[in-house]
mmCIF file of C-alpha atoms in Angstrom:
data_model
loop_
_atom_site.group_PDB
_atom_site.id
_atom_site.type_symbol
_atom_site.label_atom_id
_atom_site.label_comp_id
_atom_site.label_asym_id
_atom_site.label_seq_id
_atom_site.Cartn_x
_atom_site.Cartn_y
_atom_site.Cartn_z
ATOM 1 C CA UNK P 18 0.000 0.000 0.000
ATOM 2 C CA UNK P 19 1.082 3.345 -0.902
ATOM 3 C CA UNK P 20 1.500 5.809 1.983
ATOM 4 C CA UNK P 21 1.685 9.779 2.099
ATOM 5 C CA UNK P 22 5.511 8.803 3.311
ATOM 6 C CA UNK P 23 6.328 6.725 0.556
ATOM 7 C CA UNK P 24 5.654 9.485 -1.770
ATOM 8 C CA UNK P 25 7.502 12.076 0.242
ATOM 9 C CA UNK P 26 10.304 10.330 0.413
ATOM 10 C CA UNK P 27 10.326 9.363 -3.637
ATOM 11 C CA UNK P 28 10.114 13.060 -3.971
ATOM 12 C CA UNK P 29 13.624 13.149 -2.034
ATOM 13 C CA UNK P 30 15.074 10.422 -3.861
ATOM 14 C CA UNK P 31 14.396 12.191 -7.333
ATOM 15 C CA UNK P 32 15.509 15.461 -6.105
ATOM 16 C CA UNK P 33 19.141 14.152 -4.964
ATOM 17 C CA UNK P 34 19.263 10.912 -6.859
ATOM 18 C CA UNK P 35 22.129 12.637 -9.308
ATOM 19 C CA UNK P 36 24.104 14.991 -6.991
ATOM 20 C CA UNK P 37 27.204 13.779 -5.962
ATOM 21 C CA UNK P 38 26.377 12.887 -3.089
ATOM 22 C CA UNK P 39 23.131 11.109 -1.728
ATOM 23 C CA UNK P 40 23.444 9.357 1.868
ATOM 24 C CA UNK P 41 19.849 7.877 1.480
ATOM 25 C CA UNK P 42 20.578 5.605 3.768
ATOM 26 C CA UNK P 43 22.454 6.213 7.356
ATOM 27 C CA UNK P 44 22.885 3.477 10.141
ATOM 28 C CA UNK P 45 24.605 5.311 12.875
ATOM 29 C CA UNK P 46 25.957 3.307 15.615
ATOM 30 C CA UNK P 47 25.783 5.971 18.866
ATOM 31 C CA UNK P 48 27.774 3.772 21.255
ATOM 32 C CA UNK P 49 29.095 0.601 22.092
ATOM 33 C CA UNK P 50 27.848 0.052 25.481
ATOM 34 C CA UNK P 51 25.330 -2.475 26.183
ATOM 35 C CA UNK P 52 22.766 -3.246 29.342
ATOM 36 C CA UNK P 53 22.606 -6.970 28.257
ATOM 37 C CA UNK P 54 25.843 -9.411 27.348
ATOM 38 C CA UNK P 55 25.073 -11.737 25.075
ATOM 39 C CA UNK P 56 26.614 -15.253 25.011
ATOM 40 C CA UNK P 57 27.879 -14.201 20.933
ATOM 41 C CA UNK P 58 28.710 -10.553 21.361
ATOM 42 C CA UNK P 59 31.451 -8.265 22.896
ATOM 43 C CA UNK P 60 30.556 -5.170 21.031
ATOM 44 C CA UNK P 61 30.457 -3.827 24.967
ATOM 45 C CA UNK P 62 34.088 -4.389 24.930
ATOM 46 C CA UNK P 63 35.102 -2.138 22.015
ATOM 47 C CA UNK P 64 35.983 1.223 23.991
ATOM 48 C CA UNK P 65 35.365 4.148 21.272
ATOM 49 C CA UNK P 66 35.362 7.414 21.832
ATOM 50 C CA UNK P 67 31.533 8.992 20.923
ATOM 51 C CA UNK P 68 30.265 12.014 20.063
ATOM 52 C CA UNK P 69 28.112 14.549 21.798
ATOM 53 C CA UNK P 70 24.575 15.487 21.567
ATOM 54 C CA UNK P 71 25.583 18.444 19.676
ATOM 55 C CA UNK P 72 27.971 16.958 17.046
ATOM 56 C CA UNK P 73 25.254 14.209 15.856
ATOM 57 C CA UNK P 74 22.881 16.815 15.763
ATOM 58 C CA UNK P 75 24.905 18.794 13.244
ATOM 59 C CA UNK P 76 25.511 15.473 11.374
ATOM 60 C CA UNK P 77 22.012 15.037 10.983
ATOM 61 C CA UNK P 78 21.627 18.390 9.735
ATOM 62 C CA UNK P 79 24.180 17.707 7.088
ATOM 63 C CA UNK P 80 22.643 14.451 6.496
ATOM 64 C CA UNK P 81 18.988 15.918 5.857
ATOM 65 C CA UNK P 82 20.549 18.443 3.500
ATOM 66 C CA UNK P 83 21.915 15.426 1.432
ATOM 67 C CA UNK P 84 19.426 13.740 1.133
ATOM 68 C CA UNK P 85 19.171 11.465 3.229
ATOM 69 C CA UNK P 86 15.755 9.601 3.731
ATOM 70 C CA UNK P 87 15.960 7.192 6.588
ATOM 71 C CA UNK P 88 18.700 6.349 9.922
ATOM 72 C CA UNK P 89 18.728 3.689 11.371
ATOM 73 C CA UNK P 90 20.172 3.751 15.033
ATOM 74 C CA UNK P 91 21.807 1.307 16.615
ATOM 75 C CA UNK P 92 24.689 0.483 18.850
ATOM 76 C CA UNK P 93 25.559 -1.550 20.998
ATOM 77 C CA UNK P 94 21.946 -0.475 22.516
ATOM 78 C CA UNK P 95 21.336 3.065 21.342
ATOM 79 C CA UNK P 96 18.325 3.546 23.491
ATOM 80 C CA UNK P 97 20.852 4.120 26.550
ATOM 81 C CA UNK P 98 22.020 7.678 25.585
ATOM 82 C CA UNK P 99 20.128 10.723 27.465
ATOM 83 C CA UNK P 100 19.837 11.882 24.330
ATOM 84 C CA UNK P 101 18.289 9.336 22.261
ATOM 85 C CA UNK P 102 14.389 10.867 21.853
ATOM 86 C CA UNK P 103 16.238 14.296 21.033
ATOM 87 C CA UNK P 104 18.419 13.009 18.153
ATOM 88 C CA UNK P 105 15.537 10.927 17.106
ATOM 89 C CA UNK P 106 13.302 13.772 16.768
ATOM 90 C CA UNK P 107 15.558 15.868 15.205
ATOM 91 C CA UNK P 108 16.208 13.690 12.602
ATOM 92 C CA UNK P 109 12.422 13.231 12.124
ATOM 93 C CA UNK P 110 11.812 17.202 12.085
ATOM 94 C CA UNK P 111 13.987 16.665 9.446
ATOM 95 C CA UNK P 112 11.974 14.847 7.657
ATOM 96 C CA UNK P 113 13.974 11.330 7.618
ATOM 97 C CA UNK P 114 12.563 8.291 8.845
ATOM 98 C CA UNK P 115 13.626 7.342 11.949
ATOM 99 C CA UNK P 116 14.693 3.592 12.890
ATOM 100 C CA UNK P 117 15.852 1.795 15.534
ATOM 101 C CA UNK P 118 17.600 -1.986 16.332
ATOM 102 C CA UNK P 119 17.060 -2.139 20.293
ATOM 103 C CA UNK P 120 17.504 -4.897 22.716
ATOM 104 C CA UNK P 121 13.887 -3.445 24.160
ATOM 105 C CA UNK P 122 14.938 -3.564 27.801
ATOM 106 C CA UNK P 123 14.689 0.810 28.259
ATOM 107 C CA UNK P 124 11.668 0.669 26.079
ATOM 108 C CA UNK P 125 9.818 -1.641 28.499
ATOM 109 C CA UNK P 126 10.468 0.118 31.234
ATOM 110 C CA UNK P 127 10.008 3.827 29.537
ATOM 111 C CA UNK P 128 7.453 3.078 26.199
ATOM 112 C CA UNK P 129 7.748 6.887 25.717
ATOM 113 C CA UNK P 130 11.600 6.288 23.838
ATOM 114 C CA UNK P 131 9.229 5.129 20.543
ATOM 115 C CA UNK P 132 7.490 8.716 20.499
ATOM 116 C CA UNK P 133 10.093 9.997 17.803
ATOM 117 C CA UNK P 134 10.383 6.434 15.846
ATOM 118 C CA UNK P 135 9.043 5.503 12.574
ATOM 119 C CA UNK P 136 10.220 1.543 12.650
ATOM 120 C CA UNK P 137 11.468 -0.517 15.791
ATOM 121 C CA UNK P 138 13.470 -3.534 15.053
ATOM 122 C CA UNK P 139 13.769 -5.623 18.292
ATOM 123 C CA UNK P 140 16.494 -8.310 19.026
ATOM 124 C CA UNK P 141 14.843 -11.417 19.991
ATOM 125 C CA UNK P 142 16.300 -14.935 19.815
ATOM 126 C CA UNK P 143 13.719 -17.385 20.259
ATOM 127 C CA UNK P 144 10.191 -17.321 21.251
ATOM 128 C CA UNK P 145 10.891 -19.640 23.723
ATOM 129 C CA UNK P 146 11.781 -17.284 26.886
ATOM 130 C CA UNK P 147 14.407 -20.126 28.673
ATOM 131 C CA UNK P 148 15.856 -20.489 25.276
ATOM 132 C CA UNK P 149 16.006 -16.915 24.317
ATOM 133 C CA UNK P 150 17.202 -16.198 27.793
ATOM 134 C CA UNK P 151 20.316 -18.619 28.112
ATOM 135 C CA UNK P 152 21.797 -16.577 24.956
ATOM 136 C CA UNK P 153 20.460 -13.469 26.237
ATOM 137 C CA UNK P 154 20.286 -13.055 29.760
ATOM 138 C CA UNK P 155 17.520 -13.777 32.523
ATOM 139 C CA UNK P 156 14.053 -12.079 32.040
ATOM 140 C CA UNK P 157 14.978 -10.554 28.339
ATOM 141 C CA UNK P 158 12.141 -12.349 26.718
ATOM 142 C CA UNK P 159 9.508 -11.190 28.777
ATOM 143 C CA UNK P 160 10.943 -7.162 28.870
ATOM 144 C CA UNK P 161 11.235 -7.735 24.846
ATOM 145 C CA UNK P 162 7.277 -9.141 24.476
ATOM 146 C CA UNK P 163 6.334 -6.143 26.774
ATOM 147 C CA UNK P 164 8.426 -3.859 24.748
ATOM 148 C CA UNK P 165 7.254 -5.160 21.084
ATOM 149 C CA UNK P 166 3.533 -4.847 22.446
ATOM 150 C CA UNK P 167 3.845 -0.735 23.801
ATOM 151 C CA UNK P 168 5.480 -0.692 20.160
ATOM 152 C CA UNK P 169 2.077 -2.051 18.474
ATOM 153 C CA UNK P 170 -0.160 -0.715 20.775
ATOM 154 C CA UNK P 171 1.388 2.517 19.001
ATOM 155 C CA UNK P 172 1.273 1.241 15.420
ATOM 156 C CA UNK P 173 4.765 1.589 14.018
ATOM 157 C CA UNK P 174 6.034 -1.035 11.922
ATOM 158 C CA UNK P 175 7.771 -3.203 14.121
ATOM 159 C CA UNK P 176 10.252 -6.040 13.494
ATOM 160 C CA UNK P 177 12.382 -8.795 15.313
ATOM 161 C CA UNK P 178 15.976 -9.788 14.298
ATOM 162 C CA UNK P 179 16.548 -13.274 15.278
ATOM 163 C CA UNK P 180 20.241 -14.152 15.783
ATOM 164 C CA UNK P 181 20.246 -18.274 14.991
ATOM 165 C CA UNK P 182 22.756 -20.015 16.679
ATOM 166 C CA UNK P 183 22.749 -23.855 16.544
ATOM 167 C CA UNK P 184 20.687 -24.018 20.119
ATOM 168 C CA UNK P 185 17.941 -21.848 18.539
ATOM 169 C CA UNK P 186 18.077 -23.204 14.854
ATOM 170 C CA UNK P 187 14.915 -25.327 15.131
ATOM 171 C CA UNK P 188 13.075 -22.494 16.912
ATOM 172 C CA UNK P 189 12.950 -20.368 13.109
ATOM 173 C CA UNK P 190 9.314 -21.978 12.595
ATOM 174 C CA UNK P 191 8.127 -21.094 16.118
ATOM 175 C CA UNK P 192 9.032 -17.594 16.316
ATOM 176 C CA UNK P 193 7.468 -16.927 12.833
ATOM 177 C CA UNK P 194 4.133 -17.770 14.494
ATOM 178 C CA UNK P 195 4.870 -15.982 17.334
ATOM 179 C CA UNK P 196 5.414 -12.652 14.973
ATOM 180 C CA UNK P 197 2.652 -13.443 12.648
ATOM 181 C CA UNK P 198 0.162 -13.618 16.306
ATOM 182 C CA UNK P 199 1.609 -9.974 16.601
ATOM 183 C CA UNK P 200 1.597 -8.787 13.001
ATOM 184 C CA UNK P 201 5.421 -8.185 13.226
ATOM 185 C CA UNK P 202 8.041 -8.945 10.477
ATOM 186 C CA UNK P 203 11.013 -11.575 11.043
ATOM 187 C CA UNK P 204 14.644 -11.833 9.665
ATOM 188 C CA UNK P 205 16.708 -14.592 11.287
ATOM 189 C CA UNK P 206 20.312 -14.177 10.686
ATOM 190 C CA UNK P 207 22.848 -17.357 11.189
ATOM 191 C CA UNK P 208 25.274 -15.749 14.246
ATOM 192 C CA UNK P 209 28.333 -15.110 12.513
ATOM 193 C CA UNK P 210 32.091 -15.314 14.549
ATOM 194 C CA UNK P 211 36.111 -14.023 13.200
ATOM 195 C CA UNK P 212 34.240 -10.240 12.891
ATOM 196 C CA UNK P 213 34.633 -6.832 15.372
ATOM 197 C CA UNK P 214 32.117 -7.253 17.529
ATOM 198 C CA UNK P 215 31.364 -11.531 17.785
ATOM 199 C CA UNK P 216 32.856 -13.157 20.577
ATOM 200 C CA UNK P 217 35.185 -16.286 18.767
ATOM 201 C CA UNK P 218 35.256 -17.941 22.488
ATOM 202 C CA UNK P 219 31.355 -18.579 21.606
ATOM 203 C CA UNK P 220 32.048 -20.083 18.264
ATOM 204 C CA UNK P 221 30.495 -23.597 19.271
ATOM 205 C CA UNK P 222 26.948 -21.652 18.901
ATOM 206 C CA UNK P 223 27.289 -21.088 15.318
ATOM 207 C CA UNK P 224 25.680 -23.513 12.990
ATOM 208 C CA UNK P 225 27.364 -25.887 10.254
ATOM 209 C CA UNK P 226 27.441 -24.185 6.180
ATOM 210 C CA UNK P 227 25.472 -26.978 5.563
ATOM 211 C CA UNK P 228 23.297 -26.042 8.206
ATOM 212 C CA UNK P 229 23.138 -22.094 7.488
ATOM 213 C CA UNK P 230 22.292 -23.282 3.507
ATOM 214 C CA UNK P 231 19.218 -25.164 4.474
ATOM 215 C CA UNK P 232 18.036 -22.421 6.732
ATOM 216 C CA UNK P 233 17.985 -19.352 4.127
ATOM 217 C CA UNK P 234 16.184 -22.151 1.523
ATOM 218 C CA UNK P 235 13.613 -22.768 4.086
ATOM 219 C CA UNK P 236 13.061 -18.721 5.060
ATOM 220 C CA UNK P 237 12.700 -18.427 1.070
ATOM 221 C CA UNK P 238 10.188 -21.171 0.269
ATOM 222 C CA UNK P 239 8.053 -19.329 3.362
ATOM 223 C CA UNK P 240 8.413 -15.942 2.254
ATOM 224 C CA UNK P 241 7.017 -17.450 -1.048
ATOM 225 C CA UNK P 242 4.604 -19.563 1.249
ATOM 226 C CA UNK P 243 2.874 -15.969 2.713
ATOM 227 C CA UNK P 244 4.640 -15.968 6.089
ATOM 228 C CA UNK P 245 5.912 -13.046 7.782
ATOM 229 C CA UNK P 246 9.683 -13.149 6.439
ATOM 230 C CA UNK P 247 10.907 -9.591 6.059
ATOM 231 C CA UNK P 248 13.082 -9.808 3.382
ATOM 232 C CA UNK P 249 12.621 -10.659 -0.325
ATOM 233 C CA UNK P 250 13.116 -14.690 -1.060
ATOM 234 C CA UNK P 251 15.691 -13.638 -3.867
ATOM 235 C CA UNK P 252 17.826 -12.147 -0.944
ATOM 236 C CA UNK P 253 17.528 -14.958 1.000
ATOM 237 C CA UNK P 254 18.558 -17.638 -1.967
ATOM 238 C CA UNK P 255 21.494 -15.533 -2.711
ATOM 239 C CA UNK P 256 23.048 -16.860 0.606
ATOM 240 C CA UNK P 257 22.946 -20.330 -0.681
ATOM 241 C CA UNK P 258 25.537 -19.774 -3.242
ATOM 242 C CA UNK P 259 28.004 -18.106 -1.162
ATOM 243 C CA UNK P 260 31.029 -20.272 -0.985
ATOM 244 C CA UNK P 261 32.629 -19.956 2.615
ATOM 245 C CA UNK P 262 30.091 -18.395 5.428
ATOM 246 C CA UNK P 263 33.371 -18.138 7.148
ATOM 247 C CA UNK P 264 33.929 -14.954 5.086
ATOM 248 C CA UNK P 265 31.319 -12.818 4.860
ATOM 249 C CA UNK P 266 33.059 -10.355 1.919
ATOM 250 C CA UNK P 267 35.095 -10.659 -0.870
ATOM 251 C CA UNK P 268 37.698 -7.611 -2.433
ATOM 252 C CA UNK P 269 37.172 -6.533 -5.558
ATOM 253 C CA UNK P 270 40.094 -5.085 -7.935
ATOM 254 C CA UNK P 271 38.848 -2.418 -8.874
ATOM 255 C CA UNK P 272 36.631 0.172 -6.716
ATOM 256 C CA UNK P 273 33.389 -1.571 -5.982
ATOM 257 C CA UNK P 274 30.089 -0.434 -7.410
ATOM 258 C CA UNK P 275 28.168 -1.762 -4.068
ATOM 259 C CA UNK P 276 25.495 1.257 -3.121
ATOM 260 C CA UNK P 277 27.334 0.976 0.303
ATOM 261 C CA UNK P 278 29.461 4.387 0.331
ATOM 262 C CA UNK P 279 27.669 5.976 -1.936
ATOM 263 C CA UNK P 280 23.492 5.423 -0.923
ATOM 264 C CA UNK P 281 24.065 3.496 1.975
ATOM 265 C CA UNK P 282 26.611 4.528 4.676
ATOM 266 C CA UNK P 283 27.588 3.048 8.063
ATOM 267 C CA UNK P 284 28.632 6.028 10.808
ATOM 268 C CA UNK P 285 30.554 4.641 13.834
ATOM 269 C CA UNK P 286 30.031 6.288 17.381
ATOM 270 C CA UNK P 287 32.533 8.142 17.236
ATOM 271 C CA UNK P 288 31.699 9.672 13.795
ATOM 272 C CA UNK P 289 34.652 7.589 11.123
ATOM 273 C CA UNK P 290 31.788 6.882 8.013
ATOM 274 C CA UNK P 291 32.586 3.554 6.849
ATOM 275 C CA UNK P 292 30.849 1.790 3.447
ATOM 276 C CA UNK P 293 29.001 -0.508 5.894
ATOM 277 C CA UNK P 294 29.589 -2.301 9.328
ATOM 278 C CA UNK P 295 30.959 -5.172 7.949
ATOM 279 C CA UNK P 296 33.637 -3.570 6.177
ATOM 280 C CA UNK P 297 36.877 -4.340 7.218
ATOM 281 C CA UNK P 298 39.370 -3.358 4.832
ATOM 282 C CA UNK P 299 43.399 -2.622 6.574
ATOM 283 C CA UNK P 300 44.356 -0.518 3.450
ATOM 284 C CA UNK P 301 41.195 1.405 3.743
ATOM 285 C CA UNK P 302 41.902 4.500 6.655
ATOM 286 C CA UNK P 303 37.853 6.184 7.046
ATOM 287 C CA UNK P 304 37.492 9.552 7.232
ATOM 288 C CA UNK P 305 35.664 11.089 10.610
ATOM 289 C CA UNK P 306 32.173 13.579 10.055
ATOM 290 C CA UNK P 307 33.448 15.946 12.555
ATOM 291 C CA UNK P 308 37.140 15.930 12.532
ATOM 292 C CA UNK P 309 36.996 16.097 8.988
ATOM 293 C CA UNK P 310 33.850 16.971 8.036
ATOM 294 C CA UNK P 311 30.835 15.137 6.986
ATOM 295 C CA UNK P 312 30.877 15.825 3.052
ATOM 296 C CA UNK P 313 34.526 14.861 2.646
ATOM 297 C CA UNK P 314 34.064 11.524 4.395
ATOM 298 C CA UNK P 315 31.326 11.082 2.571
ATOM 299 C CA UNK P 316 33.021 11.669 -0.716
ATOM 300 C CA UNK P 317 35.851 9.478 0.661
ATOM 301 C CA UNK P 318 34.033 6.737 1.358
ATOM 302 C CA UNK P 319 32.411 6.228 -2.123
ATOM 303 C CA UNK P 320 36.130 4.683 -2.966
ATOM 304 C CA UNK P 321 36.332 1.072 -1.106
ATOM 305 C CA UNK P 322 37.415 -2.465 -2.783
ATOM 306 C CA UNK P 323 34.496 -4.501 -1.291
ATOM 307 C CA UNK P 324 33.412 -7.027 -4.453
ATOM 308 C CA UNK P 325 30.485 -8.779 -2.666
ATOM 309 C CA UNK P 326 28.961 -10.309 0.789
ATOM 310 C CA UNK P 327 26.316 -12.396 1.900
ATOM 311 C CA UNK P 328 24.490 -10.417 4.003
ATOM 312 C CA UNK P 329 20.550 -10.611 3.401
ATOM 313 C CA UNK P 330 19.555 -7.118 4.628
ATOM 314 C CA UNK P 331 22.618 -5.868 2.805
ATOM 315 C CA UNK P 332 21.942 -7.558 -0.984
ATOM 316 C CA UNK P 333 18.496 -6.339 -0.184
ATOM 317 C CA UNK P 334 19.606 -2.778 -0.090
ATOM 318 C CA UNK P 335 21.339 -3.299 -3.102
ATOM 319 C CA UNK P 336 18.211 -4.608 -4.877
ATOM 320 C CA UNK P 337 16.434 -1.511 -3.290
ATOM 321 C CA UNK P 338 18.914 1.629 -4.471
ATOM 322 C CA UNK P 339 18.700 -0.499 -7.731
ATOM 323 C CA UNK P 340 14.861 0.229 -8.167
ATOM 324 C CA UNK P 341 14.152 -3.573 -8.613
ATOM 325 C CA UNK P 342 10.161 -4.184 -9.047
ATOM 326 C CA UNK P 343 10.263 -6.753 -6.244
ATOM 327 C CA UNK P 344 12.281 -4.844 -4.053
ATOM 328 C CA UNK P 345 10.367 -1.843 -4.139
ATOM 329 C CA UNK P 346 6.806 -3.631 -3.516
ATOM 330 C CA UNK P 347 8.576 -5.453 -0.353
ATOM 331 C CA UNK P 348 9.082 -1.897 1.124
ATOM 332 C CA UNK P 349 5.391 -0.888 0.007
ATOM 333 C CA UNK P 350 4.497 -4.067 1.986
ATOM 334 C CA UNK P 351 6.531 -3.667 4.951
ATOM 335 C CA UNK P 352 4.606 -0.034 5.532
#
C-alpha cells in the first residue's frame, strides 16, 4: 500500500538521486555500550570514543541536507544515551525516517523512547523465553514481548531480528508464528564469529554451512509460502551460493560499485563513516564527520574495494537503491 511517506520520500530520492552525493541511507551506531551481554557478542568491549549530543545533531543536519531519507540507530543499545528521543526527533523534524535496532529492555520500562520512531526492530532470539534467555540473559524475553507490544499498541512497523545459533536453529518456525500472532516482520540471521564485535570464544553456537544453507532455503520457500519473512526470497537464496560463510566479503580489484558508500553509509560512534559495518578493509583509513567533516568523508568513502557479501539485509539494499520491481513492492508491503 502506498502511503503519504512513501511518496515524500520518492520526492527526495528524485531530487538528490544525481548529486554527488546522496546518503539515502544512514545506520549510525551511537555507542558501544550495552545493558545486556550476550553469550555471541562483545561489542560492549570495544571502547570508542563517541560524540556529543551536539555533534550528531549537526551530522544530521548535514545528512537531511543530502538527502538522506531514513537512519537507522543502533549500537551496541542506542536507546541508553540521554539523548536518544532528542536526536531521534531531530532527525524526524527533518523529515527522515527514523529507525531503531534495540535490545527493548529501556523501552519496556520507559514506552515513551518510541514517540520519535518511525520503525522498531527488536532483538529477539527465540520465542521460547528459557531459550532466548540462556543466549540473552535472565528475564529478556519477557521485557522484549512487553516492549514489542507498547510498540504495536502505538502502530509503528515493528520487526524482530533473530540471531540463529545452533541451540535456537529449530526455533525459526516457532518464532514466525509468534510474529505473525503480533503482526510483526522476522529476519533470522545465522550468528556469525572471526568479525569486530562476535565473541570467537562462543564459536560452538554457530551452525554448520550446511546447516546455514538449508536455513535461508527454508526462510525463502516461506516468504514465497505468505509468512511473515521480512526480506525478499531472492535475498535470502542468494546466501545459498556463497562459498565460505566463514567470510562474509570478498575484495574486488577495482573500486566496488556496491550502493554501500555511496546510498548506503555506516557512521561509527565516534563519527569515522565507513561503506558498511561489515567492512573491514586494513588498506582502507575512514574519514571522521566531525574531525573532517561530513561531506569529505562522505566523498571518501564512495572509494572502497568490497566485491560482494552475503548479508541478506545488505543484498536487499542493493536490490532496493537499484529500483528492482520486487524490491520496491517489499518496502510498500513492509509499511
Amino acid at each position: 500500500m502506498i502511503r503519504a511517506r512513501h511518496l515524500r520520500l520518492a520526492a527526495r530520492f528524485a531530487a538528490h538521486r544525481f548529486r554527488a552525493l546522496h546518503p539515502f541511507e544512514v545506520q549510525a551506531a551511537l555507542l558501544n555500550a550495552c545493558n545486556l551481554r550476550c553469550a555471541y557478542c562483545r561489542c560492549p568491549d570495544e571502547q570508542t570514543r563517541v560524540l556529543t549530543t551536539a555533534q550528531w545533531l549537526e551530522i544530521i543536519r548535514g545528512l537531511a541536507a543530502l538527502g538522506t531519507m531514513r537512519i537507522k540507530f543502533q549500537g551496541g543499545e542506542p536507546t541508553l544515551r540521554r539523548d536518544f528521543r532528542a536526536l531521534c526527533a531531530a532527525a524526524r523534524a527533518a523529515g527522515i525516517v527514523t529507525a531503531v535496532v534495540t535490545n527493548g529492555l529501556a523501552i519496556a520500562a520507559d514506552p515513551t523512547l518510541l514517540d520519535e520512531l518511525d520503525e522498531v526492530v527488536f532483538s529477539l532470539d527465540s520465542p521460547d523465553a528459557a531459550r532466548n534467555d540462556a543466549q540473552r540473559g535472565a528475564g529478556v524475553h519477557a521485557q522484549v514481548t512487553r516492549a514489542l507490544d507498547a510498540a504495536r499498541a502505538r502502530r509503528l512497523p515493528t520487526f524482530i531480528n533473530m540471531v540463529v545459533t545452533r541451540g535456537t536453529l529449530g526455533d525459526i518456525d516457532a518464532m514466525l508464528d509468534f510474529c505473525a500472532a503480533r503482526g510483526v516482520g522476522l529476519h533470522a540471521q545465522p550468528v556469525v564469529f572471526g568479525r569486530r564485535y562476535y565473541d570467537d570464544a562462543a564459536r560452538r553456537l554457530a551452525p554448520t554451512r550446511d546447516e546455514i544453507v538449508a536455513m535461508h532455503r527454508q526462510l525463502a520457500a516461506w516468504k514465497r509460502a505468505g509468512r511473515p519473512i521480512m526480506f525478499s526470497a531472492a535475498s535470502y537464496e542468494q546466501v545459498t551460493t556463497w562459498a565460505d560463510h566463514d567470510r562474509l566479503t570478498t575484495v574486488s580489484a577495482a573500486p566496488s560499485s556496491c550502493m554501500a558508500g555511496r546510498f548506503y553509509v555506516h557512521l561509527e560512534p565516534n563519527g569515522d563513516v565507513q561503506p558498511c559495518a561489515l567492512y573491514e578493509d586494513a588498506a582502507f583509513t575512514p574519514r571522521n564527520a566531525v574531525r573532517d567533516g561530513l561531506e569529505a568523508a562522505l566523498r571518501h568513502v564512495r572509494t572502497h574495494h568490497c566485491g560482494d557479501c552475503s548479508i541478506v539485509y545488505l543484498n536487499e539494499r542493493k536490490a532496493l537503491f537499484d529500483l528492482r520491481p520486487r524490491t520496491l513492492l517489499e518496502v510498500l508491503r513492509r509499511g
